[in-house]
GROMACS .gro file of N, CA and C in nm:
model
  492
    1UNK      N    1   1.706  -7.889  20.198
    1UNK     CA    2   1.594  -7.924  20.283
    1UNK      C    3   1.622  -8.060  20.347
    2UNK      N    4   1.621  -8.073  20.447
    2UNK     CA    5   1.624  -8.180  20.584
    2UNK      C    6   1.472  -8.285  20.566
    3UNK      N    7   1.487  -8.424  20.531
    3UNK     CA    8   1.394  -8.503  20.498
    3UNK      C    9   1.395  -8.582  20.649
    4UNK      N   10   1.288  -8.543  20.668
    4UNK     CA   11   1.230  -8.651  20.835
    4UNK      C   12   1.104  -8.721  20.837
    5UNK      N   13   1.097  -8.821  20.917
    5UNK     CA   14   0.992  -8.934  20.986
    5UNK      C   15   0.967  -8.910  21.109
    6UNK      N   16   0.821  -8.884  21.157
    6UNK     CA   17   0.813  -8.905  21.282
    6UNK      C   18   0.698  -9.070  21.274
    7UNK      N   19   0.713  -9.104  21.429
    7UNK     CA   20   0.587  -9.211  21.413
    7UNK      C   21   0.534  -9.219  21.549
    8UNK      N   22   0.399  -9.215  21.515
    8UNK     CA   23   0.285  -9.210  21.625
    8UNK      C   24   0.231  -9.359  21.676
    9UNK      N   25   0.298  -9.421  21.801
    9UNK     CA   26   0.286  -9.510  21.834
    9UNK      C   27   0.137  -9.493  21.953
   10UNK      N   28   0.100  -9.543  21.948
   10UNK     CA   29  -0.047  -9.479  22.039
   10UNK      C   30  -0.103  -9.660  22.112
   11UNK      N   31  -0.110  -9.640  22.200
   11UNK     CA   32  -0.141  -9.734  22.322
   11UNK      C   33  -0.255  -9.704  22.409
   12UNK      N   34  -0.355  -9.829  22.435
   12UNK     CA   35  -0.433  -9.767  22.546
   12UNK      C   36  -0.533  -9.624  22.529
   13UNK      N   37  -0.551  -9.552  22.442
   13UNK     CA   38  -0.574  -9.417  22.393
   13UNK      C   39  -0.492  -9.321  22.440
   14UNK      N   40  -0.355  -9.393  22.442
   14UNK     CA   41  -0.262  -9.291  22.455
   14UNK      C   42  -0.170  -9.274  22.342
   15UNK      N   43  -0.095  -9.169  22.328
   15UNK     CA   44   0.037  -9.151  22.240
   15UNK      C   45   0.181  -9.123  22.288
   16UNK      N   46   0.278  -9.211  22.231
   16UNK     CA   47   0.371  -9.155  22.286
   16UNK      C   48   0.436  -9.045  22.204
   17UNK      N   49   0.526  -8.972  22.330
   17UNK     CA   50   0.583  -8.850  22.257
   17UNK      C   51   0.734  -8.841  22.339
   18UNK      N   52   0.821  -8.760  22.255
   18UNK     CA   53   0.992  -8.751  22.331
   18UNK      C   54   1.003  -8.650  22.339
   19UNK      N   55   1.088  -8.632  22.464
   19UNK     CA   56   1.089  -8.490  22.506
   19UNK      C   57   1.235  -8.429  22.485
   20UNK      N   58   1.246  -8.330  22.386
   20UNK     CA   59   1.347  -8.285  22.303
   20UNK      C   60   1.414  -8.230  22.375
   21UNK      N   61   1.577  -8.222  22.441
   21UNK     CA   62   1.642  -8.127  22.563
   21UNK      C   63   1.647  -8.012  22.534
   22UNK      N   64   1.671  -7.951  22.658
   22UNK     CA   65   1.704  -7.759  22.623
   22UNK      C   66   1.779  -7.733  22.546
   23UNK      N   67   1.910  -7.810  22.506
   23UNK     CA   68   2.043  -7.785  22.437
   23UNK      C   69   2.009  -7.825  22.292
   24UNK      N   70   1.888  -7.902  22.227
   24UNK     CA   71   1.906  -7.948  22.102
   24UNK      C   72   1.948  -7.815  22.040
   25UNK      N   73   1.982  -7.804  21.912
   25UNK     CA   74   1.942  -7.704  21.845
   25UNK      C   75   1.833  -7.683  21.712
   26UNK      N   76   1.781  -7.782  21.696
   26UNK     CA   77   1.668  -7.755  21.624
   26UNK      C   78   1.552  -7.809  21.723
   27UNK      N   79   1.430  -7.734  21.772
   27UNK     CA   80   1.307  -7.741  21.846
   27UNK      C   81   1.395  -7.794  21.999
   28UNK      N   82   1.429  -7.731  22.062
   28UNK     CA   83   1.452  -7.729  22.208
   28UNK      C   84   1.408  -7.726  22.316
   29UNK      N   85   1.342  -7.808  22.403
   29UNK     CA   86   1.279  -7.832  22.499
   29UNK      C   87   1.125  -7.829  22.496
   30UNK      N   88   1.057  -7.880  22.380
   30UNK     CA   89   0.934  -7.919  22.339
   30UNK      C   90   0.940  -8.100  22.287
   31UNK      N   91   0.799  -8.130  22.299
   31UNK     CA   92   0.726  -8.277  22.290
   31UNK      C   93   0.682  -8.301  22.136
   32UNK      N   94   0.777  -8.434  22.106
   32UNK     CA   95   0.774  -8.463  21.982
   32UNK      C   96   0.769  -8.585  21.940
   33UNK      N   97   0.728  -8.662  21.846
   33UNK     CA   98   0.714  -8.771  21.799
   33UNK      C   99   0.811  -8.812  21.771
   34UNK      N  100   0.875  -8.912  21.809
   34UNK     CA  101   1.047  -9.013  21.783
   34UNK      C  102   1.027  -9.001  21.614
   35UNK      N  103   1.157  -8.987  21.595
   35UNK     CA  104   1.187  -8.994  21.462
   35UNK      C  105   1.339  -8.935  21.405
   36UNK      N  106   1.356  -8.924  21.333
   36UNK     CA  107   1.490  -8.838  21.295
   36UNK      C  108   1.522  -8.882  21.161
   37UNK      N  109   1.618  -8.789  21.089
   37UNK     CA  110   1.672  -8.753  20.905
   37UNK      C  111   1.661  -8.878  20.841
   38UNK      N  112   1.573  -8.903  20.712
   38UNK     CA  113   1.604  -9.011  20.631
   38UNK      C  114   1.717  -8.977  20.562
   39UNK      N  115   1.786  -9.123  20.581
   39UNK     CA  116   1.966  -9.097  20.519
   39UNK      C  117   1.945  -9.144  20.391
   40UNK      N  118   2.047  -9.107  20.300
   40UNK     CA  119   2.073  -9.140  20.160
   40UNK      C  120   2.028  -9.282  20.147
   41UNK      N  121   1.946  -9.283  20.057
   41UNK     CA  122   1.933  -9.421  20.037
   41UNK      C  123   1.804  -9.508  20.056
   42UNK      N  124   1.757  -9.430  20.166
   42UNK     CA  125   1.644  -9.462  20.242
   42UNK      C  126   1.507  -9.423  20.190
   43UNK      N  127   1.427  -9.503  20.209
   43UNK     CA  128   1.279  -9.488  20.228
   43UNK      C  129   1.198  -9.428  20.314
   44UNK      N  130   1.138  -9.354  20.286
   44UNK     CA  131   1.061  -9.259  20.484
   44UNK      C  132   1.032  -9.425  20.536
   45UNK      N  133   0.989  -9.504  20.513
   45UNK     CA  134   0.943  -9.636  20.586
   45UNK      C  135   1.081  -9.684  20.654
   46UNK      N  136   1.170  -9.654  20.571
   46UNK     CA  137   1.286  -9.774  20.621
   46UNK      C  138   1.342  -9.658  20.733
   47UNK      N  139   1.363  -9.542  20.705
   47UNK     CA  140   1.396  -9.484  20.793
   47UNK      C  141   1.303  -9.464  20.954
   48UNK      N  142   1.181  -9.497  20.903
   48UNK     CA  143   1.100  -9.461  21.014
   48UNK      C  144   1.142  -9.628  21.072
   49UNK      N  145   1.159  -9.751  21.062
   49UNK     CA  146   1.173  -9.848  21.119
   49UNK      C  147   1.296  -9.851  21.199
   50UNK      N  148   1.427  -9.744  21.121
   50UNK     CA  149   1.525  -9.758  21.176
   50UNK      C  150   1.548  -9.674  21.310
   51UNK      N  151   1.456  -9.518  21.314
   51UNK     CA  152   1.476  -9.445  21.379
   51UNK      C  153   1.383  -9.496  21.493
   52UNK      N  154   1.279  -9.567  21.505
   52UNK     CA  155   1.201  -9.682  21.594
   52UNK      C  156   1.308  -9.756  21.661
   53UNK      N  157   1.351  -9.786  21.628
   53UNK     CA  158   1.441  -9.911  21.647
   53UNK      C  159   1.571  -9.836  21.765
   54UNK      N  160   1.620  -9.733  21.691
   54UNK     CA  161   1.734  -9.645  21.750
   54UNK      C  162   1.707  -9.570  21.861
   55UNK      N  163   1.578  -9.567  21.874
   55UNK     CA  164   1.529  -9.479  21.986
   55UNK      C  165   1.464  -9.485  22.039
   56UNK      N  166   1.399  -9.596  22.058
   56UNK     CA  167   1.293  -9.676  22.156
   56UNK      C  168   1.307  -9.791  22.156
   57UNK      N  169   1.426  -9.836  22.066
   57UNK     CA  170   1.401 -10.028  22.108
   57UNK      C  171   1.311 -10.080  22.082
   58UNK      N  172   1.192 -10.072  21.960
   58UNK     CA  173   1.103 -10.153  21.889
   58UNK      C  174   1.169 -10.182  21.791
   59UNK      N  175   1.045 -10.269  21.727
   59UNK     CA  176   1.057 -10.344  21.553
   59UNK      C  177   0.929 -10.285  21.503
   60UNK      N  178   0.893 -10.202  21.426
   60UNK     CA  179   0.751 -10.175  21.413
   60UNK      C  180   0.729 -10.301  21.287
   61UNK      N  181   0.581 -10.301  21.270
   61UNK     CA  182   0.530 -10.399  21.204
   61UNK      C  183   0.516 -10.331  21.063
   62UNK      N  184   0.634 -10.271  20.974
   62UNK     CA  185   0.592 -10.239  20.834
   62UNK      C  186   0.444 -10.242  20.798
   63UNK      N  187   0.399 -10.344  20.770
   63UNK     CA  188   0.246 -10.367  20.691
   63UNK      C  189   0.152 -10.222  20.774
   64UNK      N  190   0.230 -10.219  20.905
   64UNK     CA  191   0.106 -10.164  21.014
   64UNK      C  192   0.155  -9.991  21.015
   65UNK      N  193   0.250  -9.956  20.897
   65UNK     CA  194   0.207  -9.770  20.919
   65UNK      C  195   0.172  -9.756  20.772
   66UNK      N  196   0.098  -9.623  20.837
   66UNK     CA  197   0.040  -9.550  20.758
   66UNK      C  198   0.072  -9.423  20.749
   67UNK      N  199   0.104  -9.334  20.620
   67UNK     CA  200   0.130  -9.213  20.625
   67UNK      C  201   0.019  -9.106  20.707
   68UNK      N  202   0.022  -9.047  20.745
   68UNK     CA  203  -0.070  -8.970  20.791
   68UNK      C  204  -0.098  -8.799  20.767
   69UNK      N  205   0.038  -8.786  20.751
   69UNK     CA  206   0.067  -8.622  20.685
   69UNK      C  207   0.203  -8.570  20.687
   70UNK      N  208   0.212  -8.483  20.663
   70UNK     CA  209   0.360  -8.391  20.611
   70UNK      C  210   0.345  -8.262  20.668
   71UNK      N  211   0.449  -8.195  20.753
   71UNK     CA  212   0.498  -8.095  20.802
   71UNK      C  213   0.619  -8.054  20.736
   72UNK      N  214   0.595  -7.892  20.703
   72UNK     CA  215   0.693  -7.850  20.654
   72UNK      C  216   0.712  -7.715  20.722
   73UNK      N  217   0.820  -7.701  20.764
   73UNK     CA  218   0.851  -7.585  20.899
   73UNK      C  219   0.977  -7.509  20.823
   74UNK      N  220   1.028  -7.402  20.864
   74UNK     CA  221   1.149  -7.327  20.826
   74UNK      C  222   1.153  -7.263  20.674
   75UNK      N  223   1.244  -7.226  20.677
   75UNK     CA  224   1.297  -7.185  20.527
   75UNK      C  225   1.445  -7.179  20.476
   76UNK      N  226   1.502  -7.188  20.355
   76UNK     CA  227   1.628  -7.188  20.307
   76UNK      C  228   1.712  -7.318  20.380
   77UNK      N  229   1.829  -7.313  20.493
   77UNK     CA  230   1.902  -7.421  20.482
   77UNK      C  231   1.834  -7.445  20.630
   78UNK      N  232   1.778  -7.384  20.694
   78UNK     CA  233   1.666  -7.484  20.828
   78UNK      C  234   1.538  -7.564  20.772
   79UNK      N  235   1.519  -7.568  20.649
   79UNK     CA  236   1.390  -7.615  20.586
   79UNK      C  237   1.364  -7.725  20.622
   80UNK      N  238   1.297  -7.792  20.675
   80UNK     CA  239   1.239  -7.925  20.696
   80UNK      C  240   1.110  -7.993  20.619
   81UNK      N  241   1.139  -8.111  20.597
   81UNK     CA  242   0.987  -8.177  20.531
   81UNK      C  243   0.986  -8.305  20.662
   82UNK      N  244   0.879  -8.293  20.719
   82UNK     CA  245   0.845  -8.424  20.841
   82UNK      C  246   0.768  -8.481  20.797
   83UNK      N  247   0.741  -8.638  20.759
   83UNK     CA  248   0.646  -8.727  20.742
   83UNK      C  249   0.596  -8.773  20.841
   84UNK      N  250   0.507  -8.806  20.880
   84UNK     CA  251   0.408  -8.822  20.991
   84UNK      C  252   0.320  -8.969  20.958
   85UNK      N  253   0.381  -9.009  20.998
   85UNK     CA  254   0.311  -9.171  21.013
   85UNK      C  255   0.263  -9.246  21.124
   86UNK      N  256   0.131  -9.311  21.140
   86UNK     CA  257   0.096  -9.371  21.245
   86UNK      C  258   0.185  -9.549  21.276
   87UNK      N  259   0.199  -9.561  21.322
   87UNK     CA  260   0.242  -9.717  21.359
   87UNK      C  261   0.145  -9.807  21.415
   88UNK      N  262   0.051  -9.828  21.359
   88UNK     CA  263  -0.028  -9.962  21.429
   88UNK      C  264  -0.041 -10.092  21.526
   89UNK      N  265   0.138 -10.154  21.508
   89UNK     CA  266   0.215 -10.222  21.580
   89UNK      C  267   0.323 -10.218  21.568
   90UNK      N  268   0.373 -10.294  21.705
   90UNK     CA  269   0.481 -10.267  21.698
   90UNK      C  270   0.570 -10.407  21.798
   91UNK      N  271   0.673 -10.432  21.819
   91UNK     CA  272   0.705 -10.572  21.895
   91UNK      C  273   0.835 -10.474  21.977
   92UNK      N  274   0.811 -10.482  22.112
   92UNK     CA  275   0.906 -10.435  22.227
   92UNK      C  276   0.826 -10.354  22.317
   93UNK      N  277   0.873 -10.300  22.411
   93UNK     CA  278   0.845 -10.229  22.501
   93UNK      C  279   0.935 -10.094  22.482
   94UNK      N  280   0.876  -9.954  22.385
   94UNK     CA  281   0.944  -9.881  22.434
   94UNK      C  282   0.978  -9.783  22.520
   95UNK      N  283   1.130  -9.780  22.506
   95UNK     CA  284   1.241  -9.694  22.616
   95UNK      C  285   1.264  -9.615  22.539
   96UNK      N  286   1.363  -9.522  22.632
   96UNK     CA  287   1.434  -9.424  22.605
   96UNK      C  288   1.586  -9.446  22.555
   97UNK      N  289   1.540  -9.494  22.433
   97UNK     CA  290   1.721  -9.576  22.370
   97UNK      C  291   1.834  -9.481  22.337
   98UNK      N  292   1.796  -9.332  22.333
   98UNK     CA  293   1.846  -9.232  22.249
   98UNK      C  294   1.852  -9.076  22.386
   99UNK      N  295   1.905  -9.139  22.530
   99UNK     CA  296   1.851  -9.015  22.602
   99UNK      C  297   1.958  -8.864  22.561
  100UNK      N  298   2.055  -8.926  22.434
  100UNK     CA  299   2.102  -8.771  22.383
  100UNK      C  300   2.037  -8.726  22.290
  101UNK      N  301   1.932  -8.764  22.212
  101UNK     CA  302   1.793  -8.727  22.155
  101UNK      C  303   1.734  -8.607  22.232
  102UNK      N  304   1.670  -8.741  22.329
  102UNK     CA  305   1.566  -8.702  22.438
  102UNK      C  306   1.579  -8.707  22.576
  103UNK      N  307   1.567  -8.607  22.645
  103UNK     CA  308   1.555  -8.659  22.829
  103UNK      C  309   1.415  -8.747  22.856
  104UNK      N  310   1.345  -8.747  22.799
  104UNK     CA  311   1.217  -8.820  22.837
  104UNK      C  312   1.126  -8.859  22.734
  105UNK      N  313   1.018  -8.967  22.778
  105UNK     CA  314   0.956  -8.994  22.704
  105UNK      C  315   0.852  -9.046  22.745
  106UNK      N  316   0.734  -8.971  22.744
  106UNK     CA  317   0.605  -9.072  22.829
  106UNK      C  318   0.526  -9.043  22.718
  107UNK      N  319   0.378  -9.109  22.764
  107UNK     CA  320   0.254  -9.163  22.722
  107UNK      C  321   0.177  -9.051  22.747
  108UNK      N  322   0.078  -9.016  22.628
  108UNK     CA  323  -0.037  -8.869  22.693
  108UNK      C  324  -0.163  -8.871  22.625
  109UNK      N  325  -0.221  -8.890  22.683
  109UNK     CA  326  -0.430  -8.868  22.625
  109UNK      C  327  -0.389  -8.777  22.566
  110UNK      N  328  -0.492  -8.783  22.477
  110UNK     CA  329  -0.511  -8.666  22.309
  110UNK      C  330  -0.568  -8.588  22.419
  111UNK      N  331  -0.615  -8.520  22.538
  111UNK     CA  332  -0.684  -8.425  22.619
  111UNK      C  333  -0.555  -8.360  22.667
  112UNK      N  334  -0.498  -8.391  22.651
  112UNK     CA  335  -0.349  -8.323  22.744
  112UNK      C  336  -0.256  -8.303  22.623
  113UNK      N  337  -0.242  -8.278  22.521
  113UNK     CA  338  -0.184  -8.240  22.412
  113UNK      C  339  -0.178  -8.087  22.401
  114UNK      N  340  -0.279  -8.055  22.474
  114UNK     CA  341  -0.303  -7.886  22.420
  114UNK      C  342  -0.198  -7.800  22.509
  115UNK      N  343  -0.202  -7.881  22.646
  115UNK     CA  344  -0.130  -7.785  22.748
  115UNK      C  345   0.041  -7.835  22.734
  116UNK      N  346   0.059  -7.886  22.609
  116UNK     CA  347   0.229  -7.934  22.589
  116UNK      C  348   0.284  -7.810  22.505
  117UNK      N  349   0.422  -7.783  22.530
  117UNK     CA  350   0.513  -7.748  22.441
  117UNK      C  351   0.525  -7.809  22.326
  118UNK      N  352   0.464  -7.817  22.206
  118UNK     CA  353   0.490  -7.931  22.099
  118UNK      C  354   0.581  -7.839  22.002
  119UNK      N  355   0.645  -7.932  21.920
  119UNK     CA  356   0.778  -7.940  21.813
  119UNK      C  357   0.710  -7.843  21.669
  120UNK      N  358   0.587  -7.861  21.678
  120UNK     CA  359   0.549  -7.829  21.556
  120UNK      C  360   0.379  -7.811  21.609
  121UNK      N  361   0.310  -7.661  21.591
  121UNK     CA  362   0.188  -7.645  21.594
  121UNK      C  363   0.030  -7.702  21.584
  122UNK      N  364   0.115  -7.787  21.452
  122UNK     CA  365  -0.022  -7.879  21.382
  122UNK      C  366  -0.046  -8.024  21.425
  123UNK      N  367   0.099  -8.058  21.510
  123UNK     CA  368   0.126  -8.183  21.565
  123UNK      C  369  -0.018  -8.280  21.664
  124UNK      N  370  -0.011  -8.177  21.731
  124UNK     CA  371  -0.198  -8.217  21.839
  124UNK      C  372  -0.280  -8.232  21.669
  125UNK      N  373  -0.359  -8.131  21.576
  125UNK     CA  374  -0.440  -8.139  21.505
  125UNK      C  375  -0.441  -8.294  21.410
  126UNK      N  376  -0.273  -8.323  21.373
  126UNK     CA  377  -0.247  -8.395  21.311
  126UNK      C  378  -0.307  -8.564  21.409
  127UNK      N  379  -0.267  -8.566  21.528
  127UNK     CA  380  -0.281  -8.651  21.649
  127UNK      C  381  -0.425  -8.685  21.631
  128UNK      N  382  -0.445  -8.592  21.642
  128UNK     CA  383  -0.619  -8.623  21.654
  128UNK      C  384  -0.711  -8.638  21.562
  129UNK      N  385  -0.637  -8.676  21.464
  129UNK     CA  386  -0.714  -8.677  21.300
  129UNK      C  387  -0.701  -8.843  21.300
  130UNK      N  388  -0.563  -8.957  21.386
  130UNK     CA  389  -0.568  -9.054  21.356
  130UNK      C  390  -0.666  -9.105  21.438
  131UNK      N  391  -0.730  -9.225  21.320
  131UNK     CA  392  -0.842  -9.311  21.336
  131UNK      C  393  -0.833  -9.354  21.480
  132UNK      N  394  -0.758  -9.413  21.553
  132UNK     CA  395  -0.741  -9.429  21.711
  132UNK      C  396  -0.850  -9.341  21.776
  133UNK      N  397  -0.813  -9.171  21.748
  133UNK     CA  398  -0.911  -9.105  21.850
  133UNK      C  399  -1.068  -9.074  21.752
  134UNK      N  400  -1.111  -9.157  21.671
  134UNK     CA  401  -1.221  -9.087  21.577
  134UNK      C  402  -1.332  -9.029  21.706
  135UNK      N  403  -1.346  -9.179  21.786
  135UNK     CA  404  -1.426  -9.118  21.867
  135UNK      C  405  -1.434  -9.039  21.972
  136UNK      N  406  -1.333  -8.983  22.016
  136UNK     CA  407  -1.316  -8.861  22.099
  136UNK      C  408  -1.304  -8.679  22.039
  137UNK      N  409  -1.316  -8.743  21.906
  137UNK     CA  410  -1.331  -8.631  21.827
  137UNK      C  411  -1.451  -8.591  21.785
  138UNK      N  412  -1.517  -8.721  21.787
  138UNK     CA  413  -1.708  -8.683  21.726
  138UNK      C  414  -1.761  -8.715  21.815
  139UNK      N  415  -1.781  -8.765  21.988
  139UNK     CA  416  -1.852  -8.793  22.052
  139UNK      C  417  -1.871  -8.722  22.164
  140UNK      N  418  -1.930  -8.688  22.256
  140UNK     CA  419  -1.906  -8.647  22.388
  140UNK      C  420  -1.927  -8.717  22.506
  141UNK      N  421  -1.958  -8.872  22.465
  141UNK     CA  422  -1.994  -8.946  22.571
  141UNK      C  423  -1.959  -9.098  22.500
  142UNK      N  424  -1.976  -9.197  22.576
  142UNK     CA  425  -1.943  -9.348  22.523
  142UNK      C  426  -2.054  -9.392  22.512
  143UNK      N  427  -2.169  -9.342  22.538
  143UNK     CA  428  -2.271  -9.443  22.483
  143UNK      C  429  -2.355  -9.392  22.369
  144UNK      N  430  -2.250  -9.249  22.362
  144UNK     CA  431  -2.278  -9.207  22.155
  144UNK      C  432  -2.257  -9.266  22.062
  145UNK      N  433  -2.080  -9.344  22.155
  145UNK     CA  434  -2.042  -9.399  22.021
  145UNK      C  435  -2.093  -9.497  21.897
  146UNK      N  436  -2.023  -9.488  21.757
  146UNK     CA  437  -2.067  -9.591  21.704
  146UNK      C  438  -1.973  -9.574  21.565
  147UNK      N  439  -1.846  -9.599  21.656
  147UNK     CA  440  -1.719  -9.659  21.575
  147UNK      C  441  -1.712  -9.786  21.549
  148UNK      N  442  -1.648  -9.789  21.438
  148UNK     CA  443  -1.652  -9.924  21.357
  148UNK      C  444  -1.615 -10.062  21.466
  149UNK      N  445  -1.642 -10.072  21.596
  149UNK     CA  446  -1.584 -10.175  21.583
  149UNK      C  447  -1.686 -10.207  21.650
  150UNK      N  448  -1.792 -10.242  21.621
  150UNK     CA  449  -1.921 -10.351  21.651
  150UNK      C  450  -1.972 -10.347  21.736
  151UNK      N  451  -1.968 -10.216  21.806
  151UNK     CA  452  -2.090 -10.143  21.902
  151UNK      C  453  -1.988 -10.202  22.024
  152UNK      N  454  -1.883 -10.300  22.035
  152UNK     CA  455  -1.825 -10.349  22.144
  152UNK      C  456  -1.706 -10.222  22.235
  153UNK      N  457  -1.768 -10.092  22.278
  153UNK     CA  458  -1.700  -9.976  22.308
  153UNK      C  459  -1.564 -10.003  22.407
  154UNK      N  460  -1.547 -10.128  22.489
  154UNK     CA  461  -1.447 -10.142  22.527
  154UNK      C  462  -1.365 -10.196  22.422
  155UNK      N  463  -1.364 -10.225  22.310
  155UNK     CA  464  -1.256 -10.264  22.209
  155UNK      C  465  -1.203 -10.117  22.141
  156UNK      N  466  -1.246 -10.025  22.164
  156UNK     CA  467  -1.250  -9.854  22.085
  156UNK      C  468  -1.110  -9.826  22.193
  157UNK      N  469  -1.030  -9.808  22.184
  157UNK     CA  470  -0.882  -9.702  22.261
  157UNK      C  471  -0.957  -9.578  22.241
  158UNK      N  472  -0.988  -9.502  22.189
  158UNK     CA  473  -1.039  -9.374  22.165
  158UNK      C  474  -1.154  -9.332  22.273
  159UNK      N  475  -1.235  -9.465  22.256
  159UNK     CA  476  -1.392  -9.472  22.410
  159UNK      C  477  -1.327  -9.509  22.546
  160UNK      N  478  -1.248  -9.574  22.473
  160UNK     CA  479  -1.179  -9.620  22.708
  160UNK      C  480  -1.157  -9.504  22.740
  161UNK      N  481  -1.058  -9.375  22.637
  161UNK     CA  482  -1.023  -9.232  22.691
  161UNK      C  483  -1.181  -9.160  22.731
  162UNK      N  484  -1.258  -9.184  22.713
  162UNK     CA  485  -1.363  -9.071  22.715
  162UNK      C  486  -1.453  -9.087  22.820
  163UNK      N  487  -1.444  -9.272  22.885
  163UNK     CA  488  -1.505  -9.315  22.994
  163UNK      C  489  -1.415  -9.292  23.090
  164UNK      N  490  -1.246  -9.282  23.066
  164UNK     CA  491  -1.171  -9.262  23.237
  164UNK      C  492  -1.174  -9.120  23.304
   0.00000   0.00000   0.00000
């Protein structure tokens, strides 16, 4: 079984995602969260900092992920276990450090998740479970909200998505 990290860097009430080429051979030409194999030795954390690092040109801020869930896809020697972690911060601007990874890599509202090719089924469900979008998940308007952050709805990433 194949041990992986993905990490959900989310901006603005957006998320980023990489866009896997036609030629990979595992998940081929679907939208996926940067990440790749924890190597011998490694920690899902250390690996998730390294595969950050290798493929977008950040430093994520350790203290600032959080596990978020586990995907497990395939069977026998395609078996995969994916850890799924949010990243809270992060220091750089990322790129596309890895374009034999990925041909692309943009930014996408949790509203536009549904109409993607994604890597893994549960990936949107998983997306939208982190605290970032609480309120686009329980609200239908911004002046419903009343997420934790002190009634101040332009400080919410989750409410800026629901007012643009």
């Amino acid at each position: 079984m194949r041990v992986v990290v993905t990490g959900a860097l989310v901006r603005d009430g957006a998320i980023l995602l990489v866009h896997r080429g036609p030629t990979k051979r595992a998940y081929p030409d679907v939208w996926d969260l940067p990440g790749g194999l924890v190597e011998a030795g490694e920690s899902e954390l250390q690996a998730l900092a390294r595969e950050m690092h290798e493929e977008l040109g950040v430093q994520i801020v350790a203290e600032s992920a959080s596990r978020v869930g586990v995907v497990h896809d395939g069977s026998g020697e395609d078996a995969v276990h994916v850890g799924v972690w949010q990243i809270g911060d992060w220091v750089g601007s990322p790129t596309n450090s890895a374009p034999e990874e990925h041909d692309d890599i943009a930014w996408f509202r949790i509203s536009e998740l549904g109409g993607l090719p994604l890597a893994h089924g549960v990936l949107a469900a998983m997306v939208r479970s982190l605290p970032e979008f609480d309120c686009v998940r329980t609200h239908s308007a911004v002046a419903d909200c009343n997420h934790s952050h002190g009634g101040a709805k332009a400080g919410c990433r989750a409410c800026a998505e629901v007012a643009s």
